[in-house]
């Protein structure tokens, strides 16, 4: 069990995560009904306001706070209790991130920032919204440096040794995050804030978007890598096998530092102002960042097979039946992984230049991110929640909570399957993303989007409603494990932190030489970004004034 003070810190992060989750999922429910023309909002509430709240609270806030809770618990467990300085700075990080979150949320709620989670210029929010976002990033940096400090103390006391796998993966994720944030910090500080407060009249739109996506693509790996930590380190323990290959796991993570950043243009393939050569180069690098995910898929199948064979499985797929299906910690994550097969394949489609022309700015992309961040990542976090909160509070995860957890995971899977399939098909039929309901004056193509079984906004709304029910079950489980379930007084009732053994004896030491990876990452970033970004600055068009379209 980790120290009481570290538990308090992690629990504070988780509490904010689930408050954001509660509000964010409610906004999601409203959205599917509005798009289906079944709900009219009161005059003081706008579709784009709730769409912004949904994106910011779920994609940015729920994930970030949950990730830090997981990191803090895992780092305290694998490297030992936090020292007073680390703890102090972790709290400072927490409060700064929370302050930024509250500021941004209030501005969305009062209708001053309906700019969606990508806050694309020339949509212009109140200046304080961008200050709020900047504080969120600064807060995560402070908390990240606190964790790096904790890691450095461990390295000093264990000279020449490779760190435990959990810590290595946490530090990799943090390094990637710190580098990625440079893009968003640059655009928020030097472009959005001066423009939104009226110190400059116009904004260079292409530059702001490019700096956003410099950050925006690695952001998706900032969500994914903590899920991968669970897949690499927690899942084998539940399967009762050691980590399949320590060096493969570390290499996969290091590849994310290298290739997750110089690829942002694959979100801008349809935009003018970037020549085809630079788009092509970044698409090639995008195909490189797929490799560590394929390595992860390979490792997961290896884990399953080894564990199944250990239990006597025979034949090509005999191991499948031997997996611990009755253990919700496993089943939840397995389903999360299964969703990532079509989710990842969809990413490969998006990244393919010509196919992107078909799907860009359609509901397909919304479908894609619901079966990447909305299920593989979110459902892994749910699977972690089931044991992480009881582990931190010292409460029981009772039988009835286990049953509910299964219901929650199954309903989330069904809801997501319906909603995301409908979104993918609707996208192929041309239904745009980022819009409220529109009948397009009864145009036959638009009317197609409201009938059919899989191709319909109705299916999307049914899926969305099931997801909302599932989210409420999860909130109930969270409240129970935080405050109400009985204390686990007997050892056999206590919930464990499942962390698998990893054999480091054959792992090359250079894998933990961060300067090599940071150096190569910067070289790749310079190759991919230096010329196009400087050309955007040197050949800047007149710039755009701000628009408030809501
Ligand atoms: Fe993406 C758009 C390309 C992964 C999230 N993506 C988005 C957006 C979000 C997002 C939020 O190239 C929308 C942004 C916006 O608002 O505009 N994406 C990719 C590629 C990958 C990818 C190449 N995306 C993710 C992940 C996300 C995420 C992960 C969140 C966590 N994405 C794009 C592109 C766009 C895009 C374009 C822009 C589209 C546009 O035009 O706007 C890759 O990283 C995917 C690699 C993954 C795999 C899958 C490996 C499978 C594994 C599971 C193994 C399963 C097991 C279980 C073991 C190759 C690891 C076995 C079970 C059985 C049942 C057998």
Coordinates of C-alpha atoms and ligand atoms in Angstrom, one line a residue:
X1 CA 0.0 0.0 0.0
X2 CA 1.4 3.4 -0.9
X3 CA 1.7 6.2 1.7
X4 CA -1.5 8.0 2.9
X5 CA -0.4 11.4 1.6
X6 CA 0.3 10.0 -1.9
X7 CA -3.1 8.3 -1.9
X8 CA -4.8 11.6 -1.0
X9 CA -3.1 13.3 -3.9
X10 CA -4.1 10.6 -6.4
X11 CA -7.7 10.6 -5.1
X12 CA -7.9 14.4 -5.5
X13 CA -6.9 14.0 -9.2
X14 CA -9.4 11.1 -9.7
X15 CA -12.2 13.2 -8.1
X16 CA -11.8 16.0 -10.5
X17 CA -11.6 13.5 -13.4
X18 CA -14.9 12.0 -12.6
X19 CA -16.7 15.3 -12.0
X20 CA -15.5 16.3 -15.5
X21 CA -16.7 12.9 -16.8
X22 CA -20.2 13.4 -15.3
X23 CA -20.7 16.8 -16.9
X24 CA -19.0 15.8 -20.1
X25 CA -21.2 12.7 -20.7
X26 CA -24.4 14.7 -20.0
X27 CA -23.4 17.1 -22.7
X28 CA -22.8 14.2 -25.0
X29 CA -26.3 12.9 -24.4
X30 CA -27.8 16.4 -25.3
X31 CA -25.7 16.5 -28.5
X32 CA -27.0 13.2 -30.0
X33 CA -30.6 14.4 -29.5
X34 CA -30.0 17.8 -31.0
X35 CA -28.3 16.4 -34.1
X36 CA -31.3 14.2 -34.5
X37 CA -33.7 17.1 -34.3
X38 CA -35.4 15.7 -31.2
X39 CA -34.3 18.4 -28.7
X40 CA -34.5 22.2 -28.8
X41 CA -32.2 24.0 -26.3
X42 CA -33.4 27.0 -24.4
X43 CA -32.3 30.4 -25.8
X44 CA -29.4 30.8 -23.3
X45 CA -27.8 27.5 -24.2
X46 CA -26.2 26.8 -27.6
X47 CA -25.2 23.6 -29.3
X48 CA -21.7 24.7 -29.8
X49 CA -21.4 25.6 -26.2
X50 CA -22.3 22.1 -25.1
X51 CA -20.1 20.6 -27.9
X52 CA -17.2 22.6 -26.5
X53 CA -17.9 21.5 -22.9
X54 CA -18.2 17.9 -24.1
X55 CA -14.8 17.9 -25.9
X56 CA -12.9 19.9 -23.3
X57 CA -14.2 18.1 -20.2
X58 CA -13.9 14.6 -21.6
X59 CA -11.0 14.7 -24.0
X60 CA -8.8 17.2 -22.1
X61 CA -9.8 17.3 -18.5
X62 CA -11.1 13.8 -17.6
X63 CA -8.1 12.2 -19.4
X64 CA -5.5 14.5 -17.9
X65 CA -6.6 14.3 -14.3
X66 CA -7.1 10.5 -14.5
X67 CA -3.7 10.1 -16.1
X68 CA -1.9 12.0 -13.3
X69 CA -3.8 10.0 -10.7
X70 CA -2.6 6.8 -12.3
X71 CA 1.0 8.1 -12.7
X72 CA 1.2 9.3 -9.1
X73 CA -0.1 6.0 -7.7
X74 CA 2.2 3.9 -10.0
X75 CA 5.3 6.0 -9.3
X76 CA 4.8 5.9 -5.6
X77 CA 4.2 2.2 -5.8
X78 CA 7.2 1.4 -8.1
X79 CA 9.8 4.0 -6.9
X80 CA 8.7 4.5 -3.3
X81 CA 6.9 7.2 -1.3
X82 CA 7.2 10.8 -2.6
X83 CA 9.5 13.1 -0.7
X84 CA 8.1 16.4 0.7
X85 CA 9.3 18.5 -2.2
X86 CA 7.8 16.2 -4.8
X87 CA 4.6 16.1 -2.9
X88 CA 4.4 19.9 -2.5
X89 CA 5.0 20.5 -6.3
X90 CA 2.5 17.8 -7.2
X91 CA -0.1 19.7 -5.2
X92 CA 0.9 23.0 -6.7
X93 CA 0.5 21.3 -10.1
X94 CA -2.9 20.0 -9.1
X95 CA -4.2 23.4 -8.0
X96 CA -2.9 25.2 -11.0
X97 CA -4.5 22.7 -13.4
X98 CA -7.7 22.9 -11.5
X99 CA -7.7 26.7 -11.5
X100 CA -7.2 26.6 -15.3
X101 CA -10.0 24.0 -15.7
X102 CA -12.5 26.1 -13.6
X103 CA -11.7 29.3 -15.5
X104 CA -12.1 27.6 -18.9
X105 CA -15.3 25.8 -17.8
X106 CA -16.9 29.0 -16.5
X107 CA -16.2 30.8 -19.7
X108 CA -17.7 28.0 -21.7
X109 CA -20.8 27.9 -19.4
X110 CA -21.4 31.7 -19.7
X111 CA -21.2 31.4 -23.5
X112 CA -17.9 33.2 -23.9
X113 CA -15.9 30.3 -25.4
X114 CA -17.9 28.2 -27.8
X115 CA -14.8 27.5 -29.9
X116 CA -14.8 23.6 -29.6
X117 CA -11.9 21.7 -28.1
X118 CA -9.6 22.5 -31.0
X119 CA -10.3 26.3 -30.5
X120 CA -9.5 26.9 -34.2
X121 CA -8.9 30.5 -35.2
X122 CA -10.5 32.7 -36.5
X123 CA -13.2 31.7 -33.9
X124 CA -12.4 33.9 -31.0
X125 CA -13.2 33.3 -27.4
X126 CA -12.8 35.6 -24.4
X127 CA -9.1 36.1 -23.6
X128 CA -9.5 34.6 -20.2
X129 CA -10.5 31.3 -21.8
X130 CA -7.0 31.0 -23.3
X131 CA -5.4 32.0 -20.0
X132 CA -7.4 29.1 -18.4
X133 CA -6.1 26.7 -21.1
X134 CA -2.6 28.0 -20.5
X135 CA -2.9 27.4 -16.8
X136 CA -4.1 23.8 -17.5
X137 CA -0.9 23.2 -19.4
X138 CA 1.3 24.9 -16.9
X139 CA -0.3 22.9 -14.1
X140 CA 0.5 19.6 -15.9
X141 CA 4.1 20.8 -16.4
X142 CA 4.5 21.4 -12.7
X143 CA 3.1 18.0 -11.9
X144 CA 5.2 16.4 -14.6
X145 CA 8.4 18.0 -13.2
X146 CA 7.5 16.8 -9.8
X147 CA 7.3 13.2 -11.1
X148 CA 10.6 13.7 -13.0
X149 CA 12.1 14.9 -9.7
X150 CA 10.9 11.8 -7.9
X151 CA 12.4 9.6 -10.7
X152 CA 15.7 11.5 -10.5
X153 CA 16.0 10.8 -6.8
X154 CA 15.5 7.1 -7.5
X155 CA 18.1 7.1 -10.2
X156 CA 20.6 8.8 -7.9
X157 CA 20.0 6.1 -5.3
X158 CA 20.2 3.3 -7.8
X159 CA 23.1 4.3 -10.0
X160 CA 23.5 2.2 -13.2
X161 CA 20.2 0.4 -12.9
X162 CA 17.3 0.6 -15.3
X163 CA 14.2 2.0 -13.7
X164 CA 11.1 -0.2 -13.1
X165 CA 9.0 -0.5 -16.3
X166 CA 6.1 1.6 -14.9
X167 CA 8.4 4.5 -14.1
X168 CA 10.2 4.3 -17.4
X169 CA 6.9 4.4 -19.3
X170 CA 5.6 7.3 -17.2
X171 CA 8.8 9.3 -17.8
X172 CA 8.6 8.6 -21.6
X173 CA 5.0 9.8 -21.7
X174 CA 5.9 13.0 -19.7
X175 CA 8.9 13.7 -22.0
X176 CA 6.6 13.4 -25.0
X177 CA 4.0 15.6 -23.4
X178 CA 6.5 18.4 -22.5
X179 CA 7.9 18.6 -26.0
X180 CA 4.4 18.4 -27.6
X181 CA 3.1 21.3 -25.4
X182 CA 5.7 23.6 -26.9
X183 CA 3.4 24.0 -29.9
X184 CA 0.3 24.9 -28.0
X185 CA 2.1 27.1 -25.5
X186 CA 3.6 29.1 -28.4
X187 CA 0.3 29.6 -30.2
X188 CA -1.7 30.4 -27.0
X189 CA 0.9 32.8 -25.6
X190 CA 2.1 34.6 -28.7
X191 CA -1.0 34.4 -30.9
X192 CA -4.3 33.7 -29.2
X193 CA -3.9 35.7 -25.9
X194 CA -2.6 39.0 -27.6
X195 CA -5.3 38.7 -30.3
X196 CA -8.2 37.8 -27.9
X197 CA -7.3 40.7 -25.5
X198 CA -7.1 43.1 -28.5
X199 CA -3.4 43.8 -28.3
X200 CA -3.1 42.6 -32.0
X201 CA -5.9 42.9 -34.6
X202 CA -5.4 39.8 -36.5
X203 CA -4.1 36.2 -36.2
X204 CA -2.1 34.1 -38.7
X205 CA -4.7 31.2 -39.0
X206 CA -2.5 28.6 -40.7
X207 CA 0.3 29.1 -38.2
X208 CA -2.0 28.8 -35.2
X209 CA -3.6 25.6 -36.6
X210 CA -0.2 24.1 -37.4
X211 CA 1.1 24.9 -33.9
X212 CA -2.0 23.4 -32.5
X213 CA -1.6 20.1 -34.4
X214 CA 2.1 20.0 -33.4
X215 CA 0.6 19.5 -30.0
X216 CA -2.7 17.9 -31.0
X217 CA -1.5 14.7 -32.5
X218 CA 0.9 13.8 -29.6
X219 CA -2.0 14.7 -27.4
X220 CA -3.7 11.6 -28.6
X221 CA -0.7 9.5 -27.5
X222 CA -0.7 11.3 -24.2
X223 CA -4.1 9.7 -23.7
X224 CA -3.0 6.4 -25.3
X225 CA 0.3 5.7 -23.5
X226 CA -1.1 5.5 -20.0
X227 CA -3.6 2.9 -21.4
X228 CA -0.6 1.1 -23.0
X229 CA 1.2 1.2 -19.6
X230 CA -1.8 -0.7 -18.2
X231 CA -1.7 -3.1 -21.2
X232 CA 2.0 -3.8 -20.7
X233 CA 2.3 -3.8 -17.0
X234 CA -1.1 -4.5 -15.4
X235 CA -2.6 -7.0 -17.8
X236 CA 0.3 -9.6 -17.5
X237 CA -0.1 -9.5 -13.8
X238 CA -3.8 -10.3 -14.0
X239 CA -2.9 -13.1 -16.5
X240 CA -0.3 -14.3 -14.1
X241 CA 2.6 -14.0 -16.5
X242 CA 5.7 -11.7 -16.5
X243 CA 6.0 -8.8 -18.9
X244 CA 6.6 -10.5 -22.3
X245 CA 9.7 -8.5 -23.3
X246 CA 11.0 -5.6 -21.2
X247 CA 13.2 -4.3 -24.0
X248 CA 10.4 -4.4 -26.6
X249 CA 8.1 -2.6 -24.3
X250 CA 10.7 0.2 -23.7
X251 CA 11.5 0.4 -27.3
X252 CA 7.8 0.8 -28.3
X253 CA 7.5 3.7 -25.8
X254 CA 10.7 5.4 -27.0
X255 CA 9.4 5.3 -30.6
X256 CA 6.5 7.4 -29.5
X257 CA 8.9 10.2 -28.3
X258 CA 10.4 10.1 -31.8
X259 CA 7.4 9.8 -34.1
X260 CA 4.4 11.2 -32.3
X261 CA 5.2 14.9 -32.9
X262 CA 6.4 15.5 -36.4
X263 CA 3.1 14.3 -37.9
X264 CA 0.6 17.0 -37.1
X265 CA 0.0 17.9 -40.8
X266 CA -2.0 14.7 -41.2
X267 CA -4.8 16.7 -39.5
X268 CA -4.3 19.4 -42.1
X269 CA -4.2 17.5 -45.3
X270 CA -7.0 19.5 -46.9
X271 CA -5.6 22.9 -45.9
X272 CA -4.0 25.3 -48.3
X273 CA -0.8 27.0 -47.2
X274 CA 1.2 23.8 -46.7
X275 CA 2.8 22.3 -49.8
X276 CA 2.3 18.7 -50.7
X277 CA 5.9 17.8 -50.1
X278 CA 5.6 18.6 -46.3
X279 CA 2.2 16.9 -46.1
X280 CA 3.7 13.8 -47.7
X281 CA 6.8 13.8 -45.4
X282 CA 4.6 14.0 -42.3
X283 CA 2.3 11.2 -43.7
X284 CA 5.4 9.0 -44.1
X285 CA 6.3 9.8 -40.4
X286 CA 2.7 9.0 -39.4
X287 CA 3.1 5.5 -40.8
X288 CA 6.2 5.2 -38.6
X289 CA 4.2 6.0 -35.5
X290 CA 1.9 3.1 -36.3
X291 CA 4.8 0.6 -35.7
X292 CA 4.9 0.8 -31.8
X293 CA 1.1 0.1 -31.8
X294 CA 1.7 -2.9 -33.9
X295 CA 4.4 -4.0 -31.5
X296 CA 1.9 -3.6 -28.7
X297 CA -0.7 -5.7 -30.5
X298 CA 2.0 -8.4 -31.0
X299 CA 2.9 -8.3 -27.3
X300 CA -0.7 -8.5 -26.2
X301 CA -1.3 -11.7 -28.3
X302 CA 1.9 -13.1 -26.9
X303 CA 0.7 -12.5 -23.3
X304 CA -2.7 -14.1 -24.0
X305 CA -1.2 -17.1 -25.6
X306 CA 1.5 -17.7 -23.0
X307 CA -1.0 -17.4 -20.2
X308 CA -3.5 -19.7 -21.9
X309 CA -0.9 -22.3 -22.6
X310 CA 0.3 -22.2 -19.0
X311 CA -3.3 -23.2 -18.1
X312 CA -3.2 -26.1 -20.5
X313 CA -4.6 -24.6 -23.6
X314 CA -3.9 -26.5 -26.9
X315 CA -4.5 -25.8 -30.6
X316 CA -4.2 -22.5 -32.4
X317 CA -6.8 -20.5 -30.5
X318 CA -7.3 -22.7 -27.4
X319 CA -5.8 -20.1 -25.2
X320 CA -8.7 -17.8 -25.9
X321 CA -11.0 -19.8 -23.7
X322 CA -8.5 -19.8 -20.8
X323 CA -8.4 -16.0 -20.4
X324 CA -9.8 -14.7 -17.1
X325 CA -13.1 -13.5 -18.5
X326 CA -14.7 -13.4 -15.0
X327 CA -12.2 -10.8 -13.9
X328 CA -13.6 -7.4 -14.8
X329 CA -10.1 -5.8 -14.6
X330 CA -9.1 -8.0 -17.6
X331 CA -12.4 -8.1 -19.6
X332 CA -12.7 -4.4 -19.6
X333 CA -9.2 -3.9 -21.0
X334 CA -9.6 -6.8 -23.5
X335 CA -12.7 -5.2 -25.0
X336 CA -10.8 -1.8 -25.0
X337 CA -8.0 -3.5 -27.0
X338 CA -10.5 -5.1 -29.4
X339 CA -12.0 -1.7 -30.2
X340 CA -8.6 -0.4 -31.0
X341 CA -8.3 -2.8 -34.0
X342 CA -10.9 -0.9 -36.1
X343 CA -9.9 2.3 -34.3
X344 CA -6.3 2.0 -35.4
X345 CA -7.3 0.8 -38.9
X346 CA -9.5 3.9 -39.2
X347 CA -6.4 6.0 -38.2
X348 CA -4.5 4.4 -41.1
X349 CA -7.3 5.3 -43.5
X350 CA -7.4 8.9 -42.2
X351 CA -3.6 9.2 -42.7
X352 CA -3.8 8.1 -46.3
X353 CA -3.8 11.3 -48.3
X354 CA -6.5 10.4 -50.9
X355 CA -8.8 8.7 -48.4
X356 CA -8.6 11.6 -46.1
X357 CA -10.2 13.7 -48.8
X358 CA -13.3 11.5 -48.4
X359 CA -13.5 11.5 -44.6
X360 CA -12.1 14.8 -43.5
X361 CA -14.5 17.0 -41.6
X362 CA -17.2 14.3 -41.7
X363 CA -18.8 12.3 -38.9
X364 CA -16.3 9.5 -39.8
X365 CA -13.6 11.4 -37.8
X366 CA -16.0 11.6 -34.8
X367 CA -16.5 7.9 -35.1
X368 CA -12.7 7.4 -35.2
X369 CA -12.1 9.3 -32.0
X370 CA -14.9 7.5 -30.2
X371 CA -13.2 4.2 -30.9
X372 CA -9.8 5.4 -30.0
X373 CA -9.9 7.8 -27.1
X374 CA -13.6 7.1 -26.3
X375 CA -13.1 3.3 -25.9
X376 CA -9.6 1.8 -26.0
X377 CA -8.4 4.7 -23.8
X378 CA -11.5 5.5 -21.7
X379 CA -12.5 1.9 -21.2
X380 CA -8.9 1.0 -20.0
X381 CA -9.3 3.9 -17.6
X382 CA -12.6 2.4 -16.5
X383 CA -11.0 -1.0 -16.0
X384 CA -8.3 0.7 -13.9
X385 CA -10.9 2.7 -11.9
X386 CA -12.5 -0.5 -10.6
X387 CA -9.4 -1.4 -8.6
X388 CA -7.5 1.9 -8.4
X389 CA -10.1 3.8 -6.3
X390 CA -10.6 0.9 -3.8
X391 CA -6.8 0.5 -3.6
X392 CA -6.5 4.2 -2.7
X393 CA -9.4 4.4 -0.3
X394 CA -8.9 1.0 1.3
X395 CA -12.5 0.1 0.6
X396 CA -14.0 -3.2 -0.7
X397 CA -14.9 -3.8 -4.3
X398 CA -18.0 -5.8 -3.4
X399 CA -19.7 -8.5 -5.4
X400 CA -22.6 -6.3 -6.4
X401 CA -20.1 -3.6 -7.6
X402 CA -18.4 -6.3 -9.7
X403 CA -21.7 -7.2 -11.3
X404 CA -22.4 -3.6 -12.0
X405 CA -19.0 -3.1 -13.4
X406 CA -19.7 -5.9 -16.0
X407 CA -23.0 -4.2 -16.8
X408 CA -21.2 -0.9 -17.2
X409 CA -18.6 -2.3 -19.6
X410 CA -21.1 -4.2 -21.6
X411 CA -23.4 -1.2 -22.0
X412 CA -20.5 1.0 -22.9
X413 CA -19.4 -1.5 -25.6
X414 CA -22.9 -1.8 -27.1
X415 CA -23.5 2.0 -26.9
X416 CA -20.2 2.7 -28.5
X417 CA -20.6 0.1 -31.2
X418 CA -23.9 1.5 -32.3
X419 CA -22.9 5.2 -32.1
X420 CA -19.5 4.9 -33.6
X421 CA -20.6 2.6 -36.4
X422 CA -23.4 5.0 -37.3
X423 CA -20.9 7.9 -37.2
X424 CA -18.5 6.1 -39.6
X425 CA -21.2 5.2 -42.1
X426 CA -22.8 8.7 -41.9
X427 CA -19.4 10.2 -42.5
X428 CA -19.0 8.1 -45.6
X429 CA -22.4 9.4 -46.7
X430 CA -21.1 12.9 -46.3
X431 CA -22.6 14.0 -43.0
X432 CA -20.4 16.8 -41.7
X433 CA -18.9 17.0 -38.2
X434 CA -19.0 20.0 -35.8
X435 CA -22.6 20.9 -36.8
X436 CA -25.9 21.0 -35.0
X437 CA -29.0 19.6 -36.7
X438 CA -29.5 20.8 -40.3
X439 CA -31.9 19.4 -42.9
X440 CA -30.2 21.3 -45.7
X441 CA -33.6 22.4 -47.0
X442 CA -34.7 18.8 -47.4
X443 CA -31.9 17.8 -49.8
X444 CA -32.2 14.1 -50.6
X445 CA -28.6 13.3 -49.5
X446 CA -29.1 15.0 -46.2
X447 CA -32.4 13.2 -45.7
X448 CA -30.6 9.8 -46.1
X449 CA -28.8 10.5 -42.8
X450 CA -32.0 10.1 -40.9
X451 CA -33.2 6.6 -42.0
X452 CA -31.6 3.2 -42.5
X453 CA -30.4 1.2 -39.6
X454 CA -26.6 1.7 -39.4
X455 CA -26.6 4.9 -41.3
X456 CA -28.8 7.0 -39.2
X457 CA -28.7 9.7 -36.6
X458 CA -31.4 7.7 -34.8
X459 CA -28.9 4.8 -34.3
X460 CA -26.4 7.4 -33.1
X461 CA -28.9 8.7 -30.6
X462 CA -29.7 5.3 -29.3
X463 CA -26.0 4.5 -28.9
X464 CA -25.5 7.8 -27.1
X465 CA -28.3 7.2 -24.7
X466 CA -27.0 3.7 -23.8
X467 CA -23.6 5.3 -23.2
X468 CA -25.1 7.8 -20.9
X469 CA -26.7 5.1 -18.8
X470 CA -23.4 3.3 -18.7
X471 CA -21.6 6.5 -17.6
X472 CA -24.1 6.9 -14.7
X473 CA -23.5 3.3 -13.6
X474 CA -19.8 4.1 -13.6
X475 CA -20.3 7.2 -11.5
X476 CA -22.3 5.1 -9.0
X477 CA -19.4 2.7 -8.8
X478 CA -16.9 5.6 -8.3
X479 CA -19.0 7.1 -5.5
X480 CA -19.4 3.7 -3.8
X481 CA -15.6 3.0 -4.0
X482 CA -14.8 6.5 -2.9
X483 CA -17.1 6.9 0.1
X484 CA -19.7 4.2 0.7
X485 CA -18.5 0.7 0.2
X486 CA -17.3 -1.0 3.5
X487 CA -13.7 -0.7 4.6
X488 CA -11.6 -3.7 3.7
X489 CA -10.4 -4.6 7.1
X490 CA -9.3 -8.2 6.3
X491 CA -6.3 -8.8 4.1
X492 CA -8.2 -10.9 1.7
X493 CA -10.7 -8.1 1.0
X494 CA -8.0 -5.6 0.3
X495 CA -7.6 -4.6 -3.4
X496 CA -4.1 -4.9 -4.9
X497 CA -2.2 -2.8 -7.4
X498 CA -1.5 -5.5 -10.0
X499 CA 2.0 -4.8 -11.3
X500 CA 3.8 -7.5 -13.3
X501 CA 7.4 -8.6 -12.9
X502 CA 9.6 -7.5 -15.8
X503 CA 13.0 -9.1 -16.5
X504 CA 15.4 -6.3 -17.2
X505 CA 18.5 -8.5 -17.4
X506 CA 18.7 -8.4 -21.2
X507 CA 17.5 -4.8 -21.7
X508 CA 20.1 -2.5 -23.2
X509 CA 21.0 0.4 -20.9
X510 CA 21.0 2.9 -23.7
X511 CA 17.2 2.6 -23.9
X512 CA 17.1 4.8 -20.8
X513 CA 19.5 7.4 -22.1
X514 CA 16.9 10.1 -22.6
X515 CA 19.2 12.6 -24.3
X516 CA 19.5 10.2 -27.3
X517 CA 15.7 10.1 -27.8
X518 CA 15.1 13.8 -27.0
X519 CA 17.9 14.7 -29.5
X520 CA 16.6 12.5 -32.3
X521 CA 13.0 13.8 -31.6
X522 CA 14.2 17.4 -32.1
X523 CA 16.1 16.5 -35.3
X524 CA 12.9 15.0 -36.7
X525 CA 10.8 17.9 -35.6
X526 CA 13.2 20.4 -37.2
X527 CA 13.2 18.4 -40.5
X528 CA 9.4 18.2 -40.5
X529 CA 8.5 21.6 -39.2
X530 CA 11.3 24.2 -39.6
X531 CA 10.8 25.1 -43.2
X532 CA 7.0 25.0 -43.4
X533 CA 6.5 26.9 -40.2
X534 CA 9.1 29.6 -41.1
X535 CA 7.4 29.9 -44.5
X536 CA 4.1 30.5 -42.8
X537 CA 5.6 33.3 -40.8
X538 CA 7.7 34.8 -43.6
X539 CA 4.9 34.7 -46.2
X540 CA 2.1 35.4 -43.8
X541 CA -1.2 36.5 -45.4
X542 CA -2.8 39.6 -43.8
X543 CA -4.2 37.6 -41.0
X544 CA -7.8 37.3 -39.8
X545 CA -9.8 39.3 -37.4
X546 CA -11.7 37.3 -34.8
X547 CA -15.2 35.9 -35.3
X548 CA -17.9 35.1 -32.7
X549 CA -20.4 33.0 -34.6
X550 CA -22.5 32.0 -31.7
Ligands
LIG1 FE1 -6.4 9.5 -34.8 C1 -8.0 12.2 -36.1 C2 -4.6 9.2 -37.7 C3 -4.6 6.9 -33.4 C4 -7.6 10.3 -31.7 N1 -7.6 11.0 -34.1 C5 -8.2 12.0 -34.8 C6 -8.9 12.8 -33.9 C7 -8.8 12.3 -32.6 C8 -7.9 11.1 -32.7 C9 -9.3 12.8 -31.3 O1 -4.1 10.8 -40.2 C10 -9.8 14.0 -34.2 C11 -9.0 15.3 -34.1 C12 -9.9 16.4 -34.5 O2 -10.7 16.8 -33.6 O3 -9.9 16.9 -35.6 N2 -4.9 8.2 -35.5 C13 -4.4 8.3 -36.7 C14 -3.4 7.2 -36.8 C15 -3.4 6.5 -35.6 C16 -4.3 7.2 -34.8 C17 -2.5 6.9 -38.0 N3 -6.2 8.7 -33.0 C18 -5.4 7.6 -32.6 C19 -5.5 7.4 -31.2 C20 -6.3 8.4 -30.7 C21 -6.7 9.2 -31.8 C22 -4.8 6.3 -30.5 C23 -6.8 8.7 -29.3 C24 -6.3 8.1 -28.3 N4 -6.4 10.5 -36.6 C25 -5.5 10.2 -37.6 C26 -5.7 11.2 -38.7 C27 -6.7 12.1 -38.2 C28 -7.1 11.6 -36.9 C29 -5.1 11.3 -40.0 C30 -7.2 13.3 -38.9 C31 -8.5 13.0 -39.6 C32 -9.0 14.3 -40.2 O4 -9.0 14.4 -41.5 O5 -9.5 15.2 -39.5 C33 -2.5 5.4 -35.2 O6 -1.8 5.7 -34.0 C34 -3.2 4.1 -35.0 C35 -2.3 2.9 -34.9 C36 -3.0 1.8 -34.2 C37 -3.1 0.5 -34.7 C38 -3.9 -0.5 -33.9 C39 -3.1 -1.5 -33.1 C40 -4.0 -2.4 -32.3 C41 -3.9 -2.7 -31.0 C42 -4.9 -3.5 -30.4 C43 -4.6 -5.0 -30.3 C44 -5.8 -5.8 -29.8 C45 -5.7 -6.9 -29.1 C46 -7.0 -7.5 -28.7 C47 -4.5 -7.5 -28.7 C48 -2.4 0.1 -35.9 C49 -2.7 -2.3 -30.2 C50 -7.3 -8.7 -29.5 C51 -8.8 -8.9 -29.6 C52 -9.4 -9.6 -30.5 C53 -11.0 -9.7 -30.4 C54 -8.8 -10.4 -31.6

